[in-house]
Coordinates of C-alpha atoms in Angstrom, one line a residue:
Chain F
X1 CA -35.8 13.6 -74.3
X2 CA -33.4 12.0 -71.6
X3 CA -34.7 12.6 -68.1
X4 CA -32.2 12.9 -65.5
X5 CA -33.0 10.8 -62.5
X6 CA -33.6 11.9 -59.6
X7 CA -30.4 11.8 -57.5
X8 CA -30.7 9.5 -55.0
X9 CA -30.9 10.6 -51.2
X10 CA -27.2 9.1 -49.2
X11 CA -28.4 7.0 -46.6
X12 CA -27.3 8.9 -43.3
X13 CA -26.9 5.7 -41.4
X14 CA -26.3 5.5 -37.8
X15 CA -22.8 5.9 -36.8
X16 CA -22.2 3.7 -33.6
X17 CA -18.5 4.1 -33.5
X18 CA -18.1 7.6 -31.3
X19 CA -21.3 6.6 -29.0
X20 CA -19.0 3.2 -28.7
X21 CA -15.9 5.0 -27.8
X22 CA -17.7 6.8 -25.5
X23 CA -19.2 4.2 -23.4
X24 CA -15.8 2.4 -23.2
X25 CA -14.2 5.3 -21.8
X26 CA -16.7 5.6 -19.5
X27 CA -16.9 1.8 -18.2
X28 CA -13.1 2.3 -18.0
X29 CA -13.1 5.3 -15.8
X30 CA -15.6 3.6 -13.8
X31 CA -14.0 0.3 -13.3
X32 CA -11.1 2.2 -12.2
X33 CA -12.1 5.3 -10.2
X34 CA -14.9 2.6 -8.3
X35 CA -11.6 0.2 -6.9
X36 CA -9.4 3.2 -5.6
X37 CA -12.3 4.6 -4.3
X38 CA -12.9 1.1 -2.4
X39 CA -9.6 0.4 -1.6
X40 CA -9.6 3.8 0.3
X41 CA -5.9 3.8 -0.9
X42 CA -4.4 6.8 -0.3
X43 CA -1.2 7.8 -1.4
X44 CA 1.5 6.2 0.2
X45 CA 5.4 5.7 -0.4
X46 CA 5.2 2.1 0.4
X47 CA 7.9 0.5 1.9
X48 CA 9.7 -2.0 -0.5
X49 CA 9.8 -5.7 -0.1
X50 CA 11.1 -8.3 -2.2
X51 CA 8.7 -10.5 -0.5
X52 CA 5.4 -8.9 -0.8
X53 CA 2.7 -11.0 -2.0
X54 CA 0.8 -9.8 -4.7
X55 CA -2.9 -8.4 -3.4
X56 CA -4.7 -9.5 -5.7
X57 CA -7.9 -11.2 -3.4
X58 CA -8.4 -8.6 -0.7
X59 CA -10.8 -9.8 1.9
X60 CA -14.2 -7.9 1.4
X61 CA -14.4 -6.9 5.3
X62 CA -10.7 -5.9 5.3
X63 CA -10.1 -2.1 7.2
X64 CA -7.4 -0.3 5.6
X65 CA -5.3 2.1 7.9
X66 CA -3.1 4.9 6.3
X67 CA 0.2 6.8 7.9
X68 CA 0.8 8.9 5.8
X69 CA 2.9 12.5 5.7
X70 CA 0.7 15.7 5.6
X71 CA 2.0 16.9 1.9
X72 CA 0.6 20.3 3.1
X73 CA 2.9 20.7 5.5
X74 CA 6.2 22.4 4.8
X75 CA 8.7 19.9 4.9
X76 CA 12.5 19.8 4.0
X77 CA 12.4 16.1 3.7
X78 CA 9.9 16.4 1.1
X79 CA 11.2 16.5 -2.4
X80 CA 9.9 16.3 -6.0
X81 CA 11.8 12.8 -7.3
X82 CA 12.8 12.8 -11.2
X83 CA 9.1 11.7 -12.2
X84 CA 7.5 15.0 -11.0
X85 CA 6.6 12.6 -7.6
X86 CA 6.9 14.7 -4.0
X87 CA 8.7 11.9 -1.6
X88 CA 10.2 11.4 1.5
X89 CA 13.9 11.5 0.9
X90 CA 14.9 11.1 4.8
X91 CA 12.8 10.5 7.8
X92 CA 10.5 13.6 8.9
X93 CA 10.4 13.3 12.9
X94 CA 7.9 15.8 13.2
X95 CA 5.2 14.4 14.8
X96 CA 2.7 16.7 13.7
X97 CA 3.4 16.0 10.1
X98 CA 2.2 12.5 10.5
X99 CA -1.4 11.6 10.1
X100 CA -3.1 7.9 10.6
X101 CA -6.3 7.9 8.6
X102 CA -9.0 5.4 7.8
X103 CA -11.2 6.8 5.1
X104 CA -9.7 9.5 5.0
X105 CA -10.7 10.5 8.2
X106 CA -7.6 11.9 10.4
X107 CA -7.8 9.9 13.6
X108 CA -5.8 9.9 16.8
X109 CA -5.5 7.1 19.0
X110 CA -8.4 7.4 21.2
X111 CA -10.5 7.3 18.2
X112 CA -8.6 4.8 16.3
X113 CA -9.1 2.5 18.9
X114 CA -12.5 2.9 19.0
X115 CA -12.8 2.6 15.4
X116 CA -10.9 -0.3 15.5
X117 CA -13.5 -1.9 18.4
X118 CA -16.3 -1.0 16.5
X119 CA -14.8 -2.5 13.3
X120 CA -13.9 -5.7 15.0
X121 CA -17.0 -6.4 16.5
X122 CA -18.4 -7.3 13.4
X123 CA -16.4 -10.5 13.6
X124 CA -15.5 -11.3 16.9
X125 CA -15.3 -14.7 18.6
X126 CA -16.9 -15.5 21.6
X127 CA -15.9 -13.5 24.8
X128 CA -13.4 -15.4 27.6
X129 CA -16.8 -15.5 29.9
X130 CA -18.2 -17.7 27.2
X131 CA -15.6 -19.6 26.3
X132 CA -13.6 -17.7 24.1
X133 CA -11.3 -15.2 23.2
X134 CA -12.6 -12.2 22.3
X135 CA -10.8 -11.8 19.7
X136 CA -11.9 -10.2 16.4
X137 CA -11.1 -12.0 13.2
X138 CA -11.4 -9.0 11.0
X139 CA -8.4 -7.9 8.8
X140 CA -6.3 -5.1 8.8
X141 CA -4.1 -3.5 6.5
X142 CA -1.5 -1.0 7.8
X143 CA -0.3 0.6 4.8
X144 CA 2.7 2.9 6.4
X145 CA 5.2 5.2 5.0
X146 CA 8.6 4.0 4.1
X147 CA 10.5 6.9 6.1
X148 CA 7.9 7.2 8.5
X149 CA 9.4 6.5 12.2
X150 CA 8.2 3.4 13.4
X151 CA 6.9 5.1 16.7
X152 CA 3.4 5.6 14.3
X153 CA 3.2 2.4 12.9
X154 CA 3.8 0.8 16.5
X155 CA 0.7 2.4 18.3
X156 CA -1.6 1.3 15.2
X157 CA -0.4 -1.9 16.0
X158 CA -1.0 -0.8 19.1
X159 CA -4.4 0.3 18.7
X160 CA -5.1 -3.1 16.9
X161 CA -4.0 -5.5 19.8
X162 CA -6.3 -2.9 22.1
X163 CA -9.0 -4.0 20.1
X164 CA -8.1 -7.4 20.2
X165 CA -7.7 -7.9 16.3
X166 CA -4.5 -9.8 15.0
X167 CA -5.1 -10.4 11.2
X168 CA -2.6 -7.4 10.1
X169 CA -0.9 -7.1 6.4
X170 CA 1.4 -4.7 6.1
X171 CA 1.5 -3.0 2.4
X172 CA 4.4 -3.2 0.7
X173 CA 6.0 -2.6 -2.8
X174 CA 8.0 -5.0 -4.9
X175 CA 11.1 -3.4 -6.6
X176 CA 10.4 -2.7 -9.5
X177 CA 12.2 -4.2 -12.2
Chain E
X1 CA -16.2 9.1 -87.8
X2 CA -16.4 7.5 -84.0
X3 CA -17.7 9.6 -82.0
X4 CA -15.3 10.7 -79.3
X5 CA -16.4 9.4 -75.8
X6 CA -16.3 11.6 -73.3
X7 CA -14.0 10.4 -70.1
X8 CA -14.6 11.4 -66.6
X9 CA -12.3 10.3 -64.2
X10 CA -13.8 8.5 -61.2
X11 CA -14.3 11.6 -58.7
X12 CA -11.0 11.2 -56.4
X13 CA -11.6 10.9 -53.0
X14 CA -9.7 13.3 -50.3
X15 CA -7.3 11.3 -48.5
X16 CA -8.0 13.0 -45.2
X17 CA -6.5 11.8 -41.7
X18 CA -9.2 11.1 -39.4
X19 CA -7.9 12.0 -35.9
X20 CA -10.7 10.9 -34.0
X21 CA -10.0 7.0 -33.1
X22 CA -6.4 8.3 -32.7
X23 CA -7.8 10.8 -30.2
X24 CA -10.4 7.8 -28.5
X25 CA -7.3 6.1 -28.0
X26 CA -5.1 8.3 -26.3
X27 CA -7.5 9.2 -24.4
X28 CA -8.3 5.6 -23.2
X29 CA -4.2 5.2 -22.6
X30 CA -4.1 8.5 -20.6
X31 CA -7.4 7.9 -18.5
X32 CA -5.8 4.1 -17.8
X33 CA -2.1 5.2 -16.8
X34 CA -3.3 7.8 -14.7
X35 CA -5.4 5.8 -12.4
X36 CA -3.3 2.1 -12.6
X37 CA -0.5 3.3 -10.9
X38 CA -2.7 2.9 -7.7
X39 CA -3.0 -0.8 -8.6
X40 CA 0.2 -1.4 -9.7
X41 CA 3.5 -3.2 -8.3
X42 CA 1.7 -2.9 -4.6
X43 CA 1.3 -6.1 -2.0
X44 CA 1.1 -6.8 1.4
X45 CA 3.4 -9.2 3.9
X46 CA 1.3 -11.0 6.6
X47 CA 2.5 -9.4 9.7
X48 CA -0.3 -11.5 12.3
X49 CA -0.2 -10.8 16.2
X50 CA 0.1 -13.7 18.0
X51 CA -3.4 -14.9 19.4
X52 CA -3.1 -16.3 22.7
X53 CA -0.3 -13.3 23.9
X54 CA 0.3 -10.2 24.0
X55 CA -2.7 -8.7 22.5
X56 CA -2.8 -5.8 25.2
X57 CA 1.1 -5.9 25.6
X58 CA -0.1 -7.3 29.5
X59 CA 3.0 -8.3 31.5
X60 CA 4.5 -11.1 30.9
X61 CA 4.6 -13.5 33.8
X62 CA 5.9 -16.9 32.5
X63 CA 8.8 -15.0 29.9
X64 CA 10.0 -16.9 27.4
X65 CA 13.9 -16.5 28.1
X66 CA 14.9 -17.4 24.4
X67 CA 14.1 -15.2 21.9
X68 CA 16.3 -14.1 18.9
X69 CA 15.5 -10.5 19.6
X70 CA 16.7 -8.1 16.5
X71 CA 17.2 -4.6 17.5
X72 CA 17.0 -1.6 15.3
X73 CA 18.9 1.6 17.0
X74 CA 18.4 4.9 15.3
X75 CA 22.3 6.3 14.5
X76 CA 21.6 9.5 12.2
X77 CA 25.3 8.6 11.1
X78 CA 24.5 5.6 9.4
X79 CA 22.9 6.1 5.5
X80 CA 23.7 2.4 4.5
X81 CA 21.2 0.9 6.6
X82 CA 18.5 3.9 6.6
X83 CA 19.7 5.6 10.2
X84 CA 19.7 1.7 11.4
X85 CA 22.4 0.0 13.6
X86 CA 21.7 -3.9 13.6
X87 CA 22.2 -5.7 16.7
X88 CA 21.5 -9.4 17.7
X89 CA 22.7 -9.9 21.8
X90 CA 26.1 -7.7 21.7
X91 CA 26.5 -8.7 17.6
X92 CA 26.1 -6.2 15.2
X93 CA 25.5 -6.3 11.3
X94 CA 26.6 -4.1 9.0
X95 CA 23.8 -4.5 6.0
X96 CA 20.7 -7.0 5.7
X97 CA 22.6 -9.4 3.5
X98 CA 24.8 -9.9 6.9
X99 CA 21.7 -10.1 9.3
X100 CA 20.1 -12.1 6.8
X101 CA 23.0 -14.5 7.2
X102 CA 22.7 -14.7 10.6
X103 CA 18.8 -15.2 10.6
X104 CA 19.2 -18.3 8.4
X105 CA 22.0 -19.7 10.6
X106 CA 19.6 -19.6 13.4
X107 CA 16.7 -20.7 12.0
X108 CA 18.4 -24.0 10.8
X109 CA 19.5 -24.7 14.0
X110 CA 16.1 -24.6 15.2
X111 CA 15.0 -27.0 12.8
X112 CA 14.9 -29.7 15.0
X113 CA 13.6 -27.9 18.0
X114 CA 10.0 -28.9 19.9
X115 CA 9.3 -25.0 20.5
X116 CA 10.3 -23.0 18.1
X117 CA 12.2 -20.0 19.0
X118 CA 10.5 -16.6 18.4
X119 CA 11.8 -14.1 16.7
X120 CA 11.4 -10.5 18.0
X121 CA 12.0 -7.2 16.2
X122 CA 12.9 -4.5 18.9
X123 CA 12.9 -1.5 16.9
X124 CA 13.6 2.3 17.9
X125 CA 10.6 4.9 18.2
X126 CA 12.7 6.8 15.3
X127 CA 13.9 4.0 13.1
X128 CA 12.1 4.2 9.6
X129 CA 9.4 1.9 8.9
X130 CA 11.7 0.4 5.8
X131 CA 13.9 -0.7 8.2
X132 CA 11.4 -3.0 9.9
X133 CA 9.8 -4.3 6.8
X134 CA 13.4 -4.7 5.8
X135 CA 13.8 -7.6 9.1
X136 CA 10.0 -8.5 8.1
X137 CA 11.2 -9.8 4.3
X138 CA 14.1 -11.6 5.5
X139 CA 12.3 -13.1 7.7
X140 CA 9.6 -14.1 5.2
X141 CA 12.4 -14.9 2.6
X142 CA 13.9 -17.5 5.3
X143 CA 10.3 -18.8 6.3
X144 CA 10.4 -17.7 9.7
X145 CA 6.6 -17.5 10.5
X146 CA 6.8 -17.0 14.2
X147 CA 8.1 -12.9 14.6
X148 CA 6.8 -10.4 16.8
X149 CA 7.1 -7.3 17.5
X150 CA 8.4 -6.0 21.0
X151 CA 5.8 -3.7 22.5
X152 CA 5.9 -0.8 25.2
X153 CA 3.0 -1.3 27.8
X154 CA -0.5 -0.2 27.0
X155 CA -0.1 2.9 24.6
X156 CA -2.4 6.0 26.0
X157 CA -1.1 8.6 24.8
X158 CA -2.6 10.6 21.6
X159 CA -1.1 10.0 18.5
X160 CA -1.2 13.9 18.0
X161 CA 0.5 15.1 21.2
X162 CA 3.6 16.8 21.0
X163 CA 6.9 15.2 21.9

C-alpha cells in the first residue's frame, strides 16, 4: 500500500524586508526633520545672490535671526507663485506685517538686543577695562526677506552692533539653474 | 501496451504585481522632497561689521572723507531695479551690470592705494532687501572686502511701533 507522506510544513521564515523599509523611512525622516529643526530655519524668500557661498559647515554656536512676513496677515503683496508657493511679489511696507524672530520667538528690539547680549556673552573677548574689546565673537545669521524694506534688516544689524557682535552672514539663494 | 503516464503540468505561478517596495519607495521620494527643499540651493554672503568702528554707530570724530558711498533711493516708479534709483556722488546707474561697472573701475584704481578706500552702502528705510544684497554680490563678485553699511545713530525705537 503506498503511504502518502506527510506534507511537509512551508517554512514561514522571517521576512526582514518591510521591518527594513520601515526603519529607513524612519532614519530618513529623522535625519531630516532633526537639521531643520536645528537650523531653526524658517521659511524665508531669500534674497538671490550669484555669490552666495554654499553653507555647508555652519558654525555650531551660530544664532540664526529670521525677518520674515506674517503669512497670516492679509496681504495684497502676497501671492500664490506657479508652484502653489505664497510669495512676496512687491515690497509690503506695513510694518506690522513684519516679524524678526529667533526660535521662533517674535522679538522686538528691546528684546532682541538683549537676546543678542546674552547670546554673545558666551564668546566675548575681554572687556576695554581689561584690555580688550568687548566684543563677542559669536556668529550671526540674518536670514531676511527678499522684498522686505531694509528698515528691518538695518535695526537687526543694529541690534547686533548694540551687542557688540560683528560675525554676520547674510542668507542668500543662488539662482537656480 | 505502455502504460500512459499521467502529465501534470508544473503548478503555474500567479504573476502578481507586488506594490509594496513600489509604495516603500515613493514614499521614501515624497518624505525626502518635502523636507530637502529647506536644504536646498541656500547660502550665506559674509556681511562682517567692522571691529574697531562703528559697532554702536558712535559719532564719528576723525571721518574718513573718502568713501565710495552707494546710495539706494526708493522710486516706486522704477521696476527694473526693484523700486531702486542707483547713485554714486551725483552719478546714477541704470541696472547693476552699470554699477557693477563702475565698482570695478574703482576698485582697480585703488589697487595700489596704502588705505584702502571703503565702500559704503547708504540704502533707503524702504528699499528692498534684494537690492542691498544685490550691491553686497557685486561687491563680493569684484573682491571688495572692506563694505559697510551706513548707520542712523543708536536705534531705540521698537521694531513693532507704528510709523
Amino acid at each position: 500500500m503506498k503511504i502518502k507522506k506527510a506534507k511537509m510544513a512551508e517554512d514561514p521564515g522571517f521576512n526582514m524586508t518591510p521591518m527594513i523599509d520601515v526603519v529607513f523611512q524612519l532614519l530618513i525622516f529623522f535625519m531630516l526633520v532633526t537639521e531643520v529643526a536645528a537650523m531653526e530655519i524658517e521659511r524665508v524668500y531669500l534674497p538671490i545672490a550669484t555669490e552666495a557661498v554654499e553653507d555647508d559647515q555652519p558654525d555650531k554656536d551660530r544664532l540664526i535671526i529670521n525677518v520674515v512676513h506674517d503669512e497670516d496677515e492679509e496681504c495684497n503683496q502676497l501671492k500664490t507663485n506657479d508652484r502653489g508657493r505664497i510669495e512676496l511679489t512687491n515690497p509690503c511696507y506695513i510694518e506690522k506685517h513684519w516679524m524678526v524672530r529667533i526660535k521662533r520667538e517674535t522679538v522686538n528690539m528691546e528684546k532682541l538686543i538683549q537676546k543678542l547680549k546674552i547670546e554673545g556673552d558666551t564668546d566675548r573677548d575681554p572687556p576695554p577695562s581689561s584690555g580688550g574689546w568687548g566684543i563677542s565673537n559669536r556668529p550671526v545669521m540674518i536670514r531676511g526677506d527678499a522684498g522686505a524694506p531694509y528698515k528691518f534688516i538695518e535695526k537687526v544689524f543694529s541690534a547686533c552692533g548694540r551687542a557688540k557682535i560683528w560675525k554676520i552672514e547674510i542668507g542668500a539663494t543662488k539662482p537656480a539653474g | 501496451m505502455a502504460r500512459k503516464e499521467k502529465r501534470t503540468l508544473p503548478e503555474e505561478k500567479k504573476d502578481e504585481l507586488n506594490m509594496i517596495p513600489m509604495i516603500d519607495v515613493i514614499f521614501q521620494l515624497l518624505i525626502f522632497f518635502m523636507l530637502s527643499p529647506f536644504k536646498s540651493l541656500e547660502g550665506k554672503l559674509f556681511s562682517h561689521l567692522p571691529k574697531d568702528k562703528g559697532l554702536e554707530s558712535t559719532v564719528v570724530v576723525d571721518p574718513i572723507i573718502d568713501e565710495v558711498r552707494i546710495q539706494l533711493i526708493f522710486d516706486k516708479s522704477i521696476k527694473s531695479t526693484l523700486f531702486t534709483r542707483i547713485k554714486i556722488g551725483t552719478r546714477e546707474f541704470a541696472s547693476w551690470p552699470a554699477l557693477a561697472g563702475e565698482l570695478a573701475s574703482i576698485h582697480a584704481s585703488q589697487a595700489d592705494a596704502p588705505r584702502p578706500i571703503p565702500f559704503k552702502i547708504d540704502p533707503h528705510p524702504k528699499v528692498p532687501f534684494q537690492s542691498v544684497v544685490h550691491v553686497l554680490n557685486i561687491c563680493q563678485s569684484l573682491g571688495i572686502d572692506n563694505v559697510e553699511f551706513a548707520a542712523k545713530s543708536p536705534v531705540t525705537e521698537n521694531l513693532q511701533s507704528p510709523e
